[in-house]
Coordinates of C-alpha atoms in Angstrom, one line a residue:
X1 CA -84.6 24.2 5.2
X2 CA -82.9 24.6 1.8
X3 CA -82.9 27.3 -0.9
X4 CA -83.7 25.6 -4.1
X5 CA -83.8 27.0 -7.6
X6 CA -85.5 24.7 -10.1
X7 CA -84.8 26.0 -13.8
X8 CA -87.4 24.5 -15.9
X9 CA -91.1 24.3 -15.1
X10 CA -92.3 21.4 -17.1
X11 CA -93.3 18.0 -15.6
X12 CA -89.8 17.2 -14.0
X13 CA -89.5 20.7 -12.5
X14 CA -93.1 21.1 -11.3
X15 CA -92.9 17.7 -9.5
X16 CA -89.5 18.6 -7.9
X17 CA -90.9 21.8 -6.8
X18 CA -94.1 20.3 -5.7
X19 CA -92.4 17.8 -3.4
X20 CA -89.7 20.0 -2.2
X21 CA -92.1 22.7 -1.3
X22 CA -94.4 20.4 0.6
X23 CA -91.3 19.2 2.6
X24 CA -90.8 22.6 3.7
X25 CA -88.0 24.0 1.5
X26 CA -87.8 27.5 -0.1
X27 CA -88.3 26.7 -3.7
X28 CA -88.0 29.3 -6.8
X29 CA -89.5 27.6 -9.9
X30 CA -88.1 29.3 -13.0
X31 CA -89.0 29.0 -16.7
X32 CA -88.4 30.9 -19.7
X33 CA -92.2 31.3 -20.6
X34 CA -95.2 32.2 -18.3
X35 CA -98.1 29.9 -18.1
X36 CA -100.3 28.8 -19.8
X37 CA -97.8 27.8 -22.6
X38 CA -97.9 25.1 -25.5
X39 CA -95.3 22.3 -25.7
X40 CA -94.7 20.6 -29.0
X41 CA -95.1 17.0 -28.1
X42 CA -96.8 13.4 -28.8
X43 CA -99.3 14.3 -25.8
X44 CA -99.3 10.7 -24.6
X45 CA -99.6 10.3 -20.7
X46 CA -98.9 6.6 -20.2
X47 CA -100.4 4.3 -17.4
X48 CA -97.1 5.0 -15.6
X49 CA -97.5 8.8 -16.0
X50 CA -100.9 8.6 -14.6
X51 CA -99.6 6.5 -11.6
X52 CA -96.7 9.1 -11.2
X53 CA -98.8 12.2 -11.0
X54 CA -100.8 10.5 -8.2
X55 CA -97.7 11.5 -6.0
X56 CA -98.7 15.0 -6.7
X57 CA -102.3 14.6 -5.7
X58 CA -103.7 14.5 -9.1
X59 CA -105.9 11.5 -10.0
X60 CA -107.9 10.3 -13.2
X61 CA -111.1 11.9 -11.9
X62 CA -109.1 15.3 -11.5
X63 CA -108.0 15.0 -15.1
X64 CA -111.6 14.4 -16.3
X65 CA -112.8 17.5 -14.0
X66 CA -110.1 19.9 -14.7
X67 CA -108.6 19.3 -18.1
X68 CA -110.2 21.2 -21.1
X69 CA -109.1 18.6 -23.6
X70 CA -108.2 14.8 -22.9
X71 CA -108.7 11.4 -24.5
X72 CA -109.1 8.3 -22.1
X73 CA -106.7 5.5 -23.7
X74 CA -107.9 1.8 -23.4
X75 CA -106.1 0.1 -26.3
X76 CA -102.8 0.1 -27.4
X77 CA -102.0 -0.5 -31.1
X78 CA -98.7 -1.8 -32.6
X79 CA -98.3 -2.4 -36.2
X80 CA -95.9 -2.5 -39.0
X81 CA -97.3 0.0 -41.6
X82 CA -99.9 -1.7 -43.9
X83 CA -98.7 -5.4 -43.1
X84 CA -99.5 -6.5 -39.6
X85 CA -100.9 -5.1 -36.3
X86 CA -102.3 -6.0 -33.0
X87 CA -104.5 -4.1 -30.6
X88 CA -104.5 -5.0 -27.1
X89 CA -107.0 -3.6 -24.3
X90 CA -105.7 -2.6 -21.0
X91 CA -107.9 -2.6 -17.9
X92 CA -105.9 0.4 -16.5
X93 CA -106.3 3.7 -18.1
X94 CA -104.0 6.0 -19.9
X95 CA -104.6 9.4 -21.3
X96 CA -103.7 11.5 -24.2
X97 CA -103.6 15.3 -23.2
X98 CA -102.3 18.3 -25.0
X99 CA -99.4 19.4 -23.3
X100 CA -100.6 22.9 -23.0
X101 CA -103.3 21.6 -20.8
X102 CA -101.4 18.9 -18.9
X103 CA -98.4 21.0 -18.0
X104 CA -100.9 23.8 -16.5
X105 CA -102.3 21.2 -14.2
X106 CA -98.9 20.3 -12.8
X107 CA -97.9 23.9 -12.7
X108 CA -100.9 24.8 -10.4
X109 CA -100.1 22.1 -8.1
X110 CA -96.5 23.2 -7.7
X111 CA -97.7 26.8 -6.9
X112 CA -100.2 25.6 -4.6
X113 CA -97.7 23.6 -2.8
X114 CA -95.7 26.9 -2.1
X115 CA -93.3 27.3 -5.1
X116 CA -92.5 30.8 -6.0
X117 CA -92.5 31.4 -10.0
X118 CA -90.1 33.4 -11.8
X119 CA -89.9 34.2 -15.6
X120 CA -86.2 33.9 -16.3
X121 CA -84.0 32.2 -19.1
X122 CA -81.0 30.2 -18.1
X123 CA -78.6 29.9 -21.3
X124 CA -76.5 26.9 -21.6
X125 CA -74.8 26.1 -18.2
X126 CA -73.7 29.6 -17.3
X127 CA -75.3 29.3 -13.5
X128 CA -72.7 31.5 -11.9
X129 CA -73.4 34.3 -14.4
X130 CA -77.0 34.3 -13.4
X131 CA -76.0 34.5 -9.9
X132 CA -77.8 31.1 -9.0
X133 CA -74.7 29.4 -7.7
X134 CA -74.4 32.1 -4.9
X135 CA -78.2 32.6 -4.1
X136 CA -79.1 28.9 -3.8
X137 CA -78.0 26.1 -2.0
X138 CA -79.1 23.6 -4.6
X139 CA -80.0 24.1 -8.4
X140 CA -82.0 21.6 -10.2
X141 CA -81.7 21.6 -14.0
X142 CA -85.0 20.7 -15.5
X143 CA -84.6 22.7 -18.5
X144 CA -85.9 19.8 -20.7
X145 CA -84.3 18.4 -23.9
X146 CA -82.3 21.8 -24.5
X147 CA -80.0 20.8 -21.7
X148 CA -80.0 17.2 -22.3
X149 CA -78.0 15.4 -25.2
X150 CA -80.5 15.3 -28.3
X151 CA -80.5 12.0 -30.0
X152 CA -84.0 11.9 -31.8
X153 CA -86.3 14.2 -33.5
X154 CA -90.0 14.0 -34.0
X155 CA -92.8 16.1 -35.6
X156 CA -96.3 16.5 -35.0
X157 CA -99.5 17.9 -36.4
X158 CA -103.1 18.3 -35.0
X159 CA -105.9 17.0 -37.3
X160 CA -109.6 17.5 -36.6
X161 CA -112.2 15.2 -37.5
X162 CA -116.0 14.7 -37.4
X163 CA -116.8 11.9 -34.3
X164 CA -119.1 10.3 -37.1
X165 CA -116.1 9.7 -39.4
X166 CA -114.2 7.8 -36.9
X167 CA -114.7 4.2 -35.7
X168 CA -115.5 4.0 -31.9
X169 CA -112.2 2.1 -31.1
X170 CA -110.2 5.0 -32.8
X171 CA -111.5 7.5 -29.9
X172 CA -109.9 4.9 -27.3
X173 CA -107.0 3.8 -29.1
X174 CA -103.2 5.1 -29.0
X175 CA -101.6 3.7 -32.3
X176 CA -97.9 3.1 -33.0
X177 CA -96.8 2.2 -36.4
X178 CA -93.4 0.9 -37.1
X179 CA -92.2 2.3 -40.6
X180 CA -88.9 1.2 -42.5
X181 CA -89.1 4.5 -44.5
X182 CA -88.4 6.1 -40.9
X183 CA -85.4 4.2 -40.2
X184 CA -84.9 0.8 -38.4
X185 CA -86.3 2.3 -35.0
X186 CA -88.4 5.1 -36.6
X187 CA -92.3 4.9 -36.0
X188 CA -95.3 7.0 -36.8
X189 CA -98.2 7.5 -34.2
X190 CA -101.9 8.5 -34.4
X191 CA -103.2 9.5 -30.9
X192 CA -106.7 11.1 -29.9
X193 CA -106.1 13.8 -27.7
X194 CA -109.5 15.5 -27.5
X195 CA -112.8 13.3 -27.5
X196 CA -115.5 15.1 -25.6
X197 CA -117.1 16.7 -28.4
X198 CA -118.3 16.1 -32.0
X199 CA -115.0 17.3 -33.3
X200 CA -112.2 15.0 -32.5
X201 CA -108.6 16.2 -32.2
X202 CA -106.0 13.7 -33.2
X203 CA -102.2 14.0 -32.7
X204 CA -100.3 12.6 -35.9
X205 CA -96.5 12.3 -35.8
X206 CA -93.5 10.4 -36.6
X207 CA -90.3 10.0 -34.6
X208 CA -86.7 9.1 -35.9
X209 CA -83.3 8.8 -34.2
X210 CA -80.6 11.2 -35.3
X211 CA -78.1 8.5 -36.3
X212 CA -80.6 6.9 -38.6
X213 CA -82.1 10.5 -39.8
X214 CA -78.8 11.3 -41.1
X215 CA -78.6 8.2 -43.3
X216 CA -82.1 8.9 -44.7
X217 CA -80.9 12.1 -46.2
X218 CA -84.4 13.5 -46.4
X219 CA -86.0 16.5 -44.8
X220 CA -88.0 15.6 -41.5
X221 CA -91.1 17.3 -42.8
X222 CA -91.0 15.2 -45.9
X223 CA -90.7 12.2 -43.9
X224 CA -93.8 13.0 -42.1
X225 CA -95.7 13.6 -45.2
X226 CA -94.1 10.3 -46.7
X227 CA -95.7 8.3 -43.5
X228 CA -98.9 10.1 -44.0
X229 CA -99.0 9.4 -47.8
X230 CA -98.3 5.8 -47.4
X231 CA -99.8 4.5 -44.3
X232 CA -103.4 3.3 -45.1
X233 CA -104.8 4.1 -41.6
X234 CA -103.5 7.7 -41.8
X235 CA -104.7 8.1 -45.3
X236 CA -108.1 7.1 -44.4
X237 CA -108.3 9.5 -41.5
X238 CA -106.7 12.4 -43.9
X239 CA -109.6 11.8 -46.2
X240 CA -112.0 12.9 -43.5
X241 CA -110.1 15.8 -41.9
X242 CA -112.0 19.1 -41.6
X243 CA -109.1 21.1 -40.3
X244 CA -105.3 20.5 -39.9
X245 CA -102.4 22.4 -38.2
X246 CA -99.1 22.5 -39.7
X247 CA -96.7 20.1 -38.6
X248 CA -94.3 21.2 -35.9
X249 CA -90.8 19.4 -35.0
X250 CA -89.4 18.9 -31.6
X251 CA -86.1 17.5 -30.5
X252 CA -85.9 14.3 -28.0
X253 CA -83.1 13.4 -25.4
X254 CA -83.6 9.8 -24.9
X255 CA -81.7 7.4 -22.7
X256 CA -78.0 7.1 -23.1
X257 CA -75.3 4.7 -21.5
X258 CA -72.9 5.7 -18.6
X259 CA -75.4 8.6 -17.7
X260 CA -74.1 11.2 -15.1
X261 CA -77.2 13.1 -13.6
X262 CA -75.0 15.4 -11.3
X263 CA -72.5 18.2 -11.8
X264 CA -71.3 19.5 -8.7
X265 CA -74.4 21.2 -6.9
X266 CA -76.5 21.1 -10.3
X267 CA -78.9 18.1 -10.3
X268 CA -80.3 17.1 -13.7
X269 CA -83.8 15.8 -13.8
X270 CA -86.3 14.8 -16.7
X271 CA -85.2 15.5 -20.3
X272 CA -82.2 17.4 -19.0
X273 CA -80.9 13.9 -17.6
X274 CA -81.8 11.9 -20.9
X275 CA -84.6 10.2 -19.0
X276 CA -87.0 9.8 -22.0
X277 CA -87.9 6.1 -23.1
X278 CA -85.4 4.9 -25.7
X279 CA -88.1 3.0 -27.5
X280 CA -91.3 5.0 -27.5
X281 CA -90.0 8.4 -26.8
X282 CA -92.3 8.9 -23.7
X283 CA -90.7 11.1 -21.0
X284 CA -93.5 12.4 -18.8
X285 CA -93.3 9.4 -16.4
X286 CA -89.6 9.5 -15.7
X287 CA -89.8 13.4 -15.6
X288 CA -92.3 13.2 -12.9
X289 CA -90.6 10.3 -10.9
X290 CA -87.1 12.0 -11.3
X291 CA -88.7 15.0 -9.7
X292 CA -89.9 12.8 -6.6
X293 CA -86.5 11.1 -6.3
X294 CA -84.6 14.3 -6.7
X295 CA -86.7 16.0 -3.6
X296 CA -85.9 12.6 -1.7
X297 CA -82.2 13.2 -2.4
X298 CA -82.4 16.9 -1.1
X299 CA -84.4 15.8 2.2
X300 CA -82.1 12.8 3.1
X301 CA -78.8 14.9 2.6
X302 CA -77.1 17.4 4.7
X303 CA -74.6 18.6 2.2
X304 CA -74.5 19.7 -1.4
X305 CA -72.0 16.8 -2.0
X306 CA -74.3 14.2 -0.3
X307 CA -77.2 15.5 -2.2
X308 CA -75.3 14.9 -5.6
X309 CA -74.3 11.6 -4.6
X310 CA -77.6 10.6 -3.2
X311 CA -79.5 11.7 -6.4
X312 CA -76.9 9.7 -8.7
X313 CA -77.6 6.7 -6.4
X314 CA -81.4 7.0 -6.6
X315 CA -81.1 7.5 -10.4
X316 CA -79.2 4.4 -10.7
X317 CA -81.5 2.5 -8.5
X318 CA -84.7 3.6 -10.2
X319 CA -84.1 4.2 -13.7
X320 CA -80.9 3.1 -15.1
X321 CA -81.7 -0.9 -15.2
X322 CA -84.8 -0.2 -17.2
X323 CA -83.5 2.3 -19.5
X324 CA -80.6 -0.1 -20.3
X325 CA -83.2 -2.9 -21.0
X326 CA -85.0 -0.5 -23.5
X327 CA -81.8 0.1 -25.2
X328 CA -81.0 -3.5 -25.5
X329 CA -84.5 -3.9 -27.2
X330 CA -83.7 -1.2 -29.4
X331 CA -80.5 -2.7 -30.4
X332 CA -82.4 -6.0 -31.3
X333 CA -84.7 -3.9 -33.7
X334 CA -81.7 -3.5 -36.0
X335 CA -82.6 -6.4 -37.9
X336 CA -85.5 -5.4 -40.5
X337 CA -87.8 -8.6 -39.3
X338 CA -87.7 -8.1 -35.5
X339 CA -90.7 -5.5 -35.6
X340 CA -92.7 -7.8 -37.7
X341 CA -91.9 -11.0 -35.6
X342 CA -92.6 -9.0 -32.4
X343 CA -96.3 -8.3 -33.3
X344 CA -96.6 -11.7 -34.8
X345 CA -95.9 -13.3 -31.5
X346 CA -98.2 -10.9 -30.1
X347 CA -101.1 -12.1 -32.2
X348 CA -100.1 -15.9 -31.4
X349 CA -99.6 -15.4 -27.7
X350 CA -102.0 -13.6 -25.3
X351 CA -99.2 -13.4 -22.6
X352 CA -96.6 -11.8 -24.8
X353 CA -99.2 -9.4 -26.3
X354 CA -100.2 -8.4 -22.6
X355 CA -96.5 -8.1 -21.7
X356 CA -95.4 -5.9 -24.6
X357 CA -98.5 -3.6 -24.6
X358 CA -98.3 -3.0 -21.0
X359 CA -94.5 -2.4 -21.4
X360 CA -95.3 0.3 -24.0
X361 CA -98.0 1.7 -21.5
X362 CA -95.2 1.7 -18.9
X363 CA -96.8 -0.7 -16.6
X364 CA -94.3 -3.5 -17.1
X365 CA -90.5 -2.7 -17.0
X366 CA -88.6 -3.7 -20.2
X367 CA -86.2 -5.9 -18.3
X368 CA -89.3 -8.1 -17.5
X369 CA -90.4 -8.2 -21.0
X370 CA -86.8 -9.4 -22.1
X371 CA -87.2 -12.2 -19.4
X372 CA -90.7 -13.2 -20.6
X373 CA -89.8 -13.6 -24.1
X374 CA -87.4 -16.4 -23.3
X375 CA -90.2 -18.6 -22.0

């Protein structure tokens, strides 16, 4: 049995804690905040994420039973703002859930599995100063984007709309709008996150990559307002809004090449390991799966050195190929016509539409999408 410290109690940390505690290890789960807590995010829980949390014993019927707010997602919409769009229905169900609600479910699972919880802040990488390197056999860094390499920034706001003022499809559809005003790879989104009642809550936001954001030379709040003011669908919804919260900014640590996820006895997972999808900014699935696989690395190894080697190997085996494929697709999109062409192909070819939509939903790996576009 190993003494394990997990620093960060988000999806990655709670997943690692759950699996390690279930395996009989002595696990201390730390976070700078107590629960319940809010997390600024897009709130999208992809199909892959829903599959991933089943490893923690959480299934769709549990979400519908335990979550105070949620929205089942059956359609994925991709569009170039005000020009062309395609909406694809999926048989498998995704969700949008406010992170305050979703993270609480995972936290409770980790505690029920046997994790001890401690409110403690660990600044930067000064593990020795906090006494962690001496007190624990293994330290798992799950502090999120603050410990990763930030390369994107996003902003989101919650809007509330009367159910009667939205078409029925809007209650079941996650929309992504490519928009050149947000940079080559920038996009806006409109997600329903609470659809059980007469008042519907929507998560509306934009995401931009830092290298492109610096060239835009405009404040990110203004970028959000610019998207909302120019996108016709966002404008239509905004005209019906009965309540809106102020937009909030949050950073993202998306995939990067040549990624090292170990540093001695420190094992990085989730956003701390830059495992966020480089195209959509979705990080939940890889966060949860990285917690599962890092627990495997601990379980199959006898020394800290072996644990580190095995976690790096499992990262490369299970994550790197798809993240690299996502980075290649992102590079293709530097040409201004690529987003338009992709959606046009989706409208013409049902197979491509299904492949691309399922890739956005996390069901089909990006390297399979690249292969399918050749035929």
